[in-house]
C-alpha positions as a LaTeX table, in Angstrom:
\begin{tabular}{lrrr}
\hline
Residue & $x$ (\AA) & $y$ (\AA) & $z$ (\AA) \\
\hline
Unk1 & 175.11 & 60.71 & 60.21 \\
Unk2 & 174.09 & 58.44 & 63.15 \\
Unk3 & 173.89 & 54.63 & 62.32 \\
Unk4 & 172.35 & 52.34 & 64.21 \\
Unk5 & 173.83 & 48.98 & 65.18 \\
Unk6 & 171.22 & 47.28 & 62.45 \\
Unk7 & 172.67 & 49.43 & 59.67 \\
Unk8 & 176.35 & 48.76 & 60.70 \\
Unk9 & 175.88 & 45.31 & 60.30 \\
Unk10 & 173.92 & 45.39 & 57.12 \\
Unk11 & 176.76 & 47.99 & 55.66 \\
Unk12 & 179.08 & 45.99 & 56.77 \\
Unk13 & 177.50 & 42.55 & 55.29 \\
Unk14 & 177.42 & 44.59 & 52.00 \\
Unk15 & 180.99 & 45.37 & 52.30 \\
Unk16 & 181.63 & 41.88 & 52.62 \\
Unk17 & 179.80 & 40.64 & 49.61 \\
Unk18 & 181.30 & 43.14 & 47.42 \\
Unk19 & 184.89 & 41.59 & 48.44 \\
Unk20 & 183.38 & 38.08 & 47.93 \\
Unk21 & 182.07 & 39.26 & 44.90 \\
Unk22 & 185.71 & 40.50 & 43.67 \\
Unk23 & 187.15 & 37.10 & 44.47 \\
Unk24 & 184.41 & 35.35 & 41.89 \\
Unk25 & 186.31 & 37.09 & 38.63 \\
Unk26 & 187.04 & 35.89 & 35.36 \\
Unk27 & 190.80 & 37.83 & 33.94 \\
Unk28 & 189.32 & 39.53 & 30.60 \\
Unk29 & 191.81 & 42.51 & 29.49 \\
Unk30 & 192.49 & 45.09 & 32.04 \\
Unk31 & 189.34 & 45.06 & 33.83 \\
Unk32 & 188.39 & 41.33 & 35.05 \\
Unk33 & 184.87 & 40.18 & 35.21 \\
Unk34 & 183.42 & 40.02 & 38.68 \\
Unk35 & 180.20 & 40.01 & 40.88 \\
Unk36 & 181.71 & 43.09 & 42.22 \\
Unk37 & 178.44 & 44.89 & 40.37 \\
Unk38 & 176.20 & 43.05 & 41.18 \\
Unk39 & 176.25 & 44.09 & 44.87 \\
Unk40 & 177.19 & 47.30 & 44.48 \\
Unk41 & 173.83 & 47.50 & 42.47 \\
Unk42 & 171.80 & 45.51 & 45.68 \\
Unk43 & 173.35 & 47.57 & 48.38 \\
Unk44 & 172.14 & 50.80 & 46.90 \\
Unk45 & 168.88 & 48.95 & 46.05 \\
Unk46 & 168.37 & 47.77 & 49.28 \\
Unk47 & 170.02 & 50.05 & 51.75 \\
Unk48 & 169.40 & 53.10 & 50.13 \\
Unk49 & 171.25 & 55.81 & 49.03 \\
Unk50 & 173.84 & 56.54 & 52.81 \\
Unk51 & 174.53 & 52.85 & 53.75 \\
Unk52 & 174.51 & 51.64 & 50.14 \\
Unk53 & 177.52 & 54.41 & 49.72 \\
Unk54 & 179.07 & 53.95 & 52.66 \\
Unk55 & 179.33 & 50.14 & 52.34 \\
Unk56 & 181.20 & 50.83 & 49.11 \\
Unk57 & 183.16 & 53.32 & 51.01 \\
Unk58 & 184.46 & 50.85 & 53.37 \\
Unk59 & 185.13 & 48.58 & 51.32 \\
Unk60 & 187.33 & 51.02 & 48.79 \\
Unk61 & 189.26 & 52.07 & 51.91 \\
Unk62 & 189.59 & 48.85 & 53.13 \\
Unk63 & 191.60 & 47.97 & 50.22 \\
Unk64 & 193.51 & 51.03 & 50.16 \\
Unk65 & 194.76 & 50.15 & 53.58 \\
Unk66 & 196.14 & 47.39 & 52.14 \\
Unk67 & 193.62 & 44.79 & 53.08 \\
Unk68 & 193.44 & 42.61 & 49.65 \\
Unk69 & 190.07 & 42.69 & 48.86 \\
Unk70 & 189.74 & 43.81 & 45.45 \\
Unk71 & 189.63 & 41.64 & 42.18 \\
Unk72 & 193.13 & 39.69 & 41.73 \\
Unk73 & 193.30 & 39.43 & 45.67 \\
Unk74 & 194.91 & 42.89 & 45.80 \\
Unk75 & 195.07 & 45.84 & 47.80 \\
Unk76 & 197.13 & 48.73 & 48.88 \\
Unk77 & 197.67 & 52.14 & 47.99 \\
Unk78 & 199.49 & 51.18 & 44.45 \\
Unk79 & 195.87 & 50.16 & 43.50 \\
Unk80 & 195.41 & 54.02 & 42.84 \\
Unk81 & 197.27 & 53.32 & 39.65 \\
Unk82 & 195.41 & 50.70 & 38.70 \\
Unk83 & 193.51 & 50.75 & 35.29 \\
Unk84 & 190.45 & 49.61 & 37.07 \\
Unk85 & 190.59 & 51.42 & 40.38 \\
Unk86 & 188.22 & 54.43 & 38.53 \\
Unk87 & 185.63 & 51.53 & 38.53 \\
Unk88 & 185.91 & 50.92 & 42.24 \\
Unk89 & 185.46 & 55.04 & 42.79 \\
Unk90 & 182.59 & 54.55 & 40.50 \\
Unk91 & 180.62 & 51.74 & 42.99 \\
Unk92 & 180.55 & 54.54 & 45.98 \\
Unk93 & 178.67 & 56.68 & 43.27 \\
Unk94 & 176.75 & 54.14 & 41.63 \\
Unk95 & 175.45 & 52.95 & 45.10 \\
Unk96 & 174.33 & 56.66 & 46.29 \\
Unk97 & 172.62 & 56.98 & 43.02 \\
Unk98 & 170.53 & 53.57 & 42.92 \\
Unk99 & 169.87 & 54.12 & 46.15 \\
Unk100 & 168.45 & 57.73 & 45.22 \\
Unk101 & 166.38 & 56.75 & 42.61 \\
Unk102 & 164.87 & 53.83 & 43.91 \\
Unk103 & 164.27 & 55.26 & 47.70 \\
Unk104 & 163.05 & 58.67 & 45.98 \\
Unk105 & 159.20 & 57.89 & 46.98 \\
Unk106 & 156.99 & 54.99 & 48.52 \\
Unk107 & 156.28 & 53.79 & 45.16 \\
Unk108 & 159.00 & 50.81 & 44.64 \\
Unk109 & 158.21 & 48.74 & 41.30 \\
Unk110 & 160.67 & 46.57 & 39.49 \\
Unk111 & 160.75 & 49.30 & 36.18 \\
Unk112 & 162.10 & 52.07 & 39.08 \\
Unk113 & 164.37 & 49.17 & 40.19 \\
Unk114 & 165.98 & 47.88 & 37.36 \\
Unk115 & 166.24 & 51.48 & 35.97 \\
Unk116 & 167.99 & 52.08 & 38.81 \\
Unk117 & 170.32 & 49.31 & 38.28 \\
Unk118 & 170.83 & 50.28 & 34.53 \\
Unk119 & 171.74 & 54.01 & 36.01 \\
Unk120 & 173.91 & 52.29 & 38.78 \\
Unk121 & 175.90 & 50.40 & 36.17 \\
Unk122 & 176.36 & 53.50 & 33.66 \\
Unk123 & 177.84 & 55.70 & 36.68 \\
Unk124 & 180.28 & 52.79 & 37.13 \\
Unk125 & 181.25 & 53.09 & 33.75 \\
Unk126 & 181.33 & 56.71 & 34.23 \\
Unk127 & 183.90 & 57.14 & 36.11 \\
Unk128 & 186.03 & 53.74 & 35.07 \\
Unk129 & 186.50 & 54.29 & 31.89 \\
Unk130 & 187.85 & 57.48 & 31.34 \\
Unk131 & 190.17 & 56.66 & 34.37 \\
Unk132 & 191.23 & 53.31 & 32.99 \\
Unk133 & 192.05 & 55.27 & 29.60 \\
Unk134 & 194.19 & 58.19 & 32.02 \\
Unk135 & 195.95 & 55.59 & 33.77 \\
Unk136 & 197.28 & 53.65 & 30.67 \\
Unk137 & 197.53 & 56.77 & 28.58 \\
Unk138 & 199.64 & 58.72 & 31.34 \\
Unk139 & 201.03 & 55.91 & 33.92 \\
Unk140 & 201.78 & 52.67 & 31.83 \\
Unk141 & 202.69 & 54.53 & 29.20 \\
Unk142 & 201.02 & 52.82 & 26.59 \\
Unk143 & 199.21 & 54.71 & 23.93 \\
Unk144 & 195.42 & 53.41 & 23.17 \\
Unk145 & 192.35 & 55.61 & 21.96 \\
Unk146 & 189.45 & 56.70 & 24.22 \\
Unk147 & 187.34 & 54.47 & 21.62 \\
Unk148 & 189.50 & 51.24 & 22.51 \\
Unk149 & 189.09 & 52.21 & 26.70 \\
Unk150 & 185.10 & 52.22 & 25.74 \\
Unk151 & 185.32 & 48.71 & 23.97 \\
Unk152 & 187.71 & 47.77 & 26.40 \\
Unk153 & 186.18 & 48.31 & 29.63 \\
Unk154 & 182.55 & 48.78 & 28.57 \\
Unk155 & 181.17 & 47.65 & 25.73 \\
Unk156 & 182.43 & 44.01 & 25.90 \\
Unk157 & 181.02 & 43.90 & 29.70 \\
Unk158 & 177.49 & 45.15 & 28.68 \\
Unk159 & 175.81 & 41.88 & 28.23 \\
Unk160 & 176.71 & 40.46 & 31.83 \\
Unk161 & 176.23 & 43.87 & 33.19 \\
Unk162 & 172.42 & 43.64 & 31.97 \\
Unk163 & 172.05 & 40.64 & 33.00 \\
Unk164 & 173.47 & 41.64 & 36.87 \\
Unk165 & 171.13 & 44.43 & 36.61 \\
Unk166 & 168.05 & 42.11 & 35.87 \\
Unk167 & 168.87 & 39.87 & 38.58 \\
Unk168 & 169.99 & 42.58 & 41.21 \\
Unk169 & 166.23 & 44.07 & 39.94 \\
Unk170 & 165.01 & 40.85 & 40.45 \\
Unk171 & 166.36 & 40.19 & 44.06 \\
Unk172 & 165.57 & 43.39 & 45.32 \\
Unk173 & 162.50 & 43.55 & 44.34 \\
Unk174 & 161.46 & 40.53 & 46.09 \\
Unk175 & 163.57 & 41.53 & 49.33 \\
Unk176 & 161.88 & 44.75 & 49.08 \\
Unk177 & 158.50 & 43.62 & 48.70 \\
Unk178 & 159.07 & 41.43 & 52.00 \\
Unk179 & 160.37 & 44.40 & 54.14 \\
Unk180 & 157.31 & 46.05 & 53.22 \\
Unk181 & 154.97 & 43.52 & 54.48 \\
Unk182 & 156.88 & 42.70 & 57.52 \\
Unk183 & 156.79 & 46.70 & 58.16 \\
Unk184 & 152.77 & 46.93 & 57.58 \\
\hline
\end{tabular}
């Protein structure tokens, strides 16, 4: 995959806002609350499907190096075993896939957007829960059901996840609207 100099930057910008975004959290359980989401939802929205992904990429590997840019300022390979690292696997995904869907045609409305962004946020789930539940089942050692895991790192996050989704829909509707009339 070639990228040009434009889409470096704009990968890289997205890379950047997803660390800022980890850096605005709230400490709620094992899984804080952040505006991680929110841009892993926009750069799939608005660089498609490739750079969305490969912002996220960066940005996962980034912290793996040990750069700490995930939530709780940390970083490093130890982060594997973190009950919310799944989540972080999860953005590459979720950013592919919103990119997918909304990119699929020429026809962008906000319903294919914010679908999108609904889709986006249940792939993040996807793959964060069940590995928040395998890492505190298996590593910690703790014992808690795959029911508490849901509740835990899902259903108590639902309402601000919407409500990320609406205004990621929101935003990138309006950004995309304006890239299409600068491109006409």
């Amino acid at each position: 995959m070639k990228i040009s100099t434009k889409e470096m930057v704009l990968a890289s910008l997205f890379t950047a806002l997803t660390a800022i975004g980890a850096f605005l959290s709230i400490p709620v359980g094992s899984v804080p609350i952040t505006l991680q989401s929110l841009f892993v939802i926009l750069s799939g929205l608005l660089l498609g499907p490739k750079l969305g992904a490969l912002s996220q990429l960066v940005y996962v590997l980034l912290g793996l190096l040990g750069v700490r840019i995930f939530a709780g300022f940390s970083g490093g390979p130890q982060s594997v075993f973190s009950p919310s690292f799944g989540f972080l696997i999860g953005f590459i995904f979720a950013a592919f896939i919103v990119g997918l869907i909304t990119h699929s045609n020429d026809s962008i409305s906000f319903t294919r957007i914010f679908v999108a962004s609904l889709v986006g946020t249940f792939v993040i789930y996807l793959f964060g829960v069940p590995y928040m539940y395998m890492i505190i089942n298996h590593v910690m050692g703790k014992s808690i059901s795959f029911a508490t895991a849901l509740e835990t790192g899902c259903i108590i996050f639902l309402p601000g996840d919407t409500l990320k989704a609406i205004v990621s829909s929101l935003i990138a509707s309006k950004v995309l609207q304006r890239i299409k009339l600068v491109n006409e």
